[in-house]
Amino acid sequence: MKIVFITLMTPTVRGEKKNSFVGLTNLGATCYVNTFLQVWFLNLELRQALYLCPSTCSDYMMGDGIQEEKDYEPQTICEHLQYLFALLQNSNRRYIDPSGFVKALGLDTGQQQDAQEFSKLFMSLLEDTLSKQKNPDVRNIVQQQFCGEYAYVTVCNQCGRESKLLSKFYELELNIQGHKQLTDCISEFLKEEKLEGDNRYFCENCQSKQNATRKIRLLSLPCTLNLQLMRFVFDRQTGHKKKLNTYIGFSEILDMEPYVEHKGGSYVYELSAVLIHRGVSAYSGHYIAHVKDPQSGEWYKFNDEDIEKMEGKKLQLGIEEDLAEPSKSQTRKPKCGKGTHCSRNAYMLVYRLQAQEKPNTTIQVPAFLQELVDRDNSKFEEWCIEMAEMRKQSVDKGKAKHEEVKELYQRLPAGAEPYEFVSLEWLQKWLDESTPTKPIDNHACLCSHDKLHPDKISIMKRISEYAADIFYSRYGGGPRLTVKALCKECVVERCRVLRLKNQLNEDYKTVNNLLKATVKGNDGFWVGKSSLRSWRQLALEQLDEQDGDADQSSGKMNGNTLNKDESKEERKEEEEELNFNEDILCPHGELCISENERRLVSKEAWSKLQQYFPKAPEFPSYKECCSQCKILEREGEENEALHKMIANEQKTSLPNLFQDKNRPCLSNWPEDTDVLYIVSQFFVEEWRKFVRKPTRCSPVSSVGNSALLCPHGGLMFTFASMTKEDSKLIALIWPSEWQMIQKLFVVDHVIKIMRTEGGDANLSETQYISEPKLCPECREGLLCQQQRDLREYTQATIYVHKVVDNKKVMKDSAPELNVSSSETEEDKEEAKPDGEKDPDFNQSNGGTKRQKISHQNYIAYQKQVIRRSMRHRKVRGEKALLVSANQTLKELKIQIMHAFSVAPFDQNLSIDGKILSDDCATLGTLGVIPESVILLKADEPIADYAAMDDVMQVCMPEEGFKGTGLLGH
């Protein structure tokens, strides 16, 4: 017996130890923000100055307290930082949520940014914000803590003149490439540089370019010295940033006196923080901080929500270096002496000016902030109490259930006394869960006769009648299944199925032997040949399904009804499958007339088959075929003969039109006639299809030229368009052919083109006149509609070629995204369902009414032909993509990335010589239409850096902190 209690969330309470700290929640990829917040919080001077900064919180206060109905919302960056620092100092939580601060800066929580750039930009923003304060201790805190000064000094080698350019700094950016010690990096930063040759210096004193030397001189150093180790550098080969995973040694005590210009001051610094980037790539990883408590001198590791105290007041970096070790790297960590450390992941070192005495003063949180913290602590305590109460209730419920189980567990087994069946699943839930037990539900174990199904015994539990009475009285439900609940009919059916299953192979041999014998007289039965070939498989599948769940329909067993719970799709599929001997049923449910599909079997063979298919259709040998089918067969034969005769007559009458030989052409007008007639190309194609296969298609009885006319009866094509783009929509007819067409078909509109010589002396050119004449308004509307359709498509196909050195190449890096377009148009048209026929061609009736075609129907017809004429035949290796007109170019680039494995920023796209560069523009506005071919030229691929920790990000074009509050937006 096992009792399981629900484990409730343990309240994340801050540690009770003195000097314990509060963590910060990682909002996705904001670990770089959290590390700097903890470093700045432990700068006591900065924290004290921020607490002195005036706040708009006074507007939030009412009388002596805080408005209970409103949550405090800081209005400025300083207020956000104040509130965060107050919570970090006096909150009872183990970690707090910095989302208000991050949101105020406008940072993307899912995008990992450059931590060093964030530090610079935020310090600049904070300095600018505090510069408006009246209190000098607040206004100048950033300069006092972080600002130093150096000079760029240039000395002329000719006259010895020295020029200085003073500059302030908030951190020193040190190159680490090629160095092993921090002091070497500082020395290189201050190293003298020679200005010679083309790089000579223009001396004001000499009034000419002279050889010179240039170096940096440190004039003053701040209280807090930030040393940025330039681990993230630009790789010229790949065009992206990379991380330098080289070890740099640094000491806990740093004497800067040798490096400053003015000697004699106090320039001894002690290490106060080490900021770590875990990971081998510049585009992914995780940021943590090791920070020294200035009051206790103890080191802490800040890892978002988790804070770990280092043992023995010592900085320990070993585990961080182990985590960053690539599996194939052979780099060994250098040995470090006492008071020194080595790291290949440290990207920023923070040194504090060594003080004679440790600060003992405790920084007090301002009253208004403390009241906000107290309120948050009160809410947190209420939540803790609520969690404790829920835990207590859970324990109480568990104890009550434990007592109930103890009471009934011994009486559950059924001995000689009466018993009942209960769902095993319900019984397990009753034993395992402390939540309220639901009523007993035994319906899933019932057969179609509402009794206990014999196959469901395995999921039932037999319990004593005493225990069953208690269960039903306490929890209700049903139906109750006593010893008499087992279904006798299902047991008999199960036995029959098992017996048939065992003798199926033997019966299969017997039936095969019986089928070899010749059936004499009228003793035989008709059986479908297809059913005979597969009867054993059908029987086996049917028996297997009955064996698995006899109360469900097998879909092959004759006479069975479908389960009510089956979906409509499953029911449709079941109905489409033919049961045994249904392959000789005609549509009217009688014996089919085709004897090729059936054969006679003996009475003995039929009896064997009936044991497996008791509801199969039975047709004795004397059974007549379906009378209705006989009549339809005679009519069909007559219709086929009639169709063949009509097709032969029309083919003989119009041989050149059928064979597409000797056709007239508008661009090269024949000399022997001045008149040509026009019919729709659709009519010609449908007529040719009928003549080729008269037994499959219906005769074409009318010429629907209304498809070529506008609603006003005017022609929709110009003479020029009919010689070019619209030539595929029309068919030209010789006058002799036209006379024959008028005899064979019903013509709704006569359309002809006439050639005339200019009557005027000034007009000697040949003129072409159409009858009916062109309708200019509808022609213009048609062209506009066609262009609009090409710009407003959805789920259309375009093609992408990848090119190298302006040559198309085949690339098989991704599967095709849609089906091949090799199917012929004729096959597609023949696949149309019955009834989907063009409304302007009456193919089954001989109606003589003139049909008016609407403008919309005409446009639909035009679309059909346009799609056919513009169709692009996809070559091997080309990628076909499904796109929409309102899709942006950026979204298309993402599709291309999946198809060709080329990142969006490496894609150079063009269409018809036009470069596609506006990622926000839609494909419609860029001129990308269905069947377009876009050329893709990819930039050189870059090496894929391995991900280490938090988030693996695709190396997209860097935007940094563009659009955030750090840049004043």
PDB file of C-alpha atoms in Angstrom, residues 453 455-456 494 497 501 542-552:
ATOM      1  CA  HIS A 453     -17.597  -7.328 -20.927  1.00  0.00           C
ATOM      2  CA  ASP A 455     -12.451  -8.708 -22.124  1.00  0.00           C
ATOM      3  CA  LYS A 456     -12.622  -5.964 -19.464  1.00  0.00           C
ATOM      4  CA  ARG A 494     -15.804 -14.763 -27.630  1.00  0.00           C
ATOM      5  CA  VAL A 497     -14.389 -16.168 -32.328  1.00  0.00           C
ATOM      6  CA  LYS A 501      -9.579 -18.368 -35.195  1.00  0.00           C
ATOM      7  CA  GLN A 542     -12.342  -9.392 -38.374  1.00  0.00           C
ATOM      8  CA  LEU A 543     -11.540 -12.009 -35.751  1.00  0.00           C
ATOM      9  CA  ASP A 544      -8.604  -9.973 -34.428  1.00  0.00           C
ATOM     10  CA  GLU A 545     -10.804  -6.932 -33.980  1.00  0.00           C
ATOM     11  CA  GLN A 546     -13.496  -8.990 -32.331  1.00  0.00           C
ATOM     12  CA  ASP A 547     -10.840 -10.562 -30.133  1.00  0.00           C
ATOM     13  CA  GLY A 548      -9.555  -7.127 -29.127  1.00  0.00           C
ATOM     14  CA  ASP A 549     -12.886  -5.460 -28.543  1.00  0.00           C
ATOM     15  CA  ALA A 550     -15.982  -7.323 -29.631  1.00  0.00           C
ATOM     16  CA  ASP A 551     -18.359  -4.474 -28.850  1.00  0.00           C
ATOM     17  CA  GLN A 552     -16.786  -2.261 -31.552  1.00  0.00           C
TER      18      GLN A 552
END
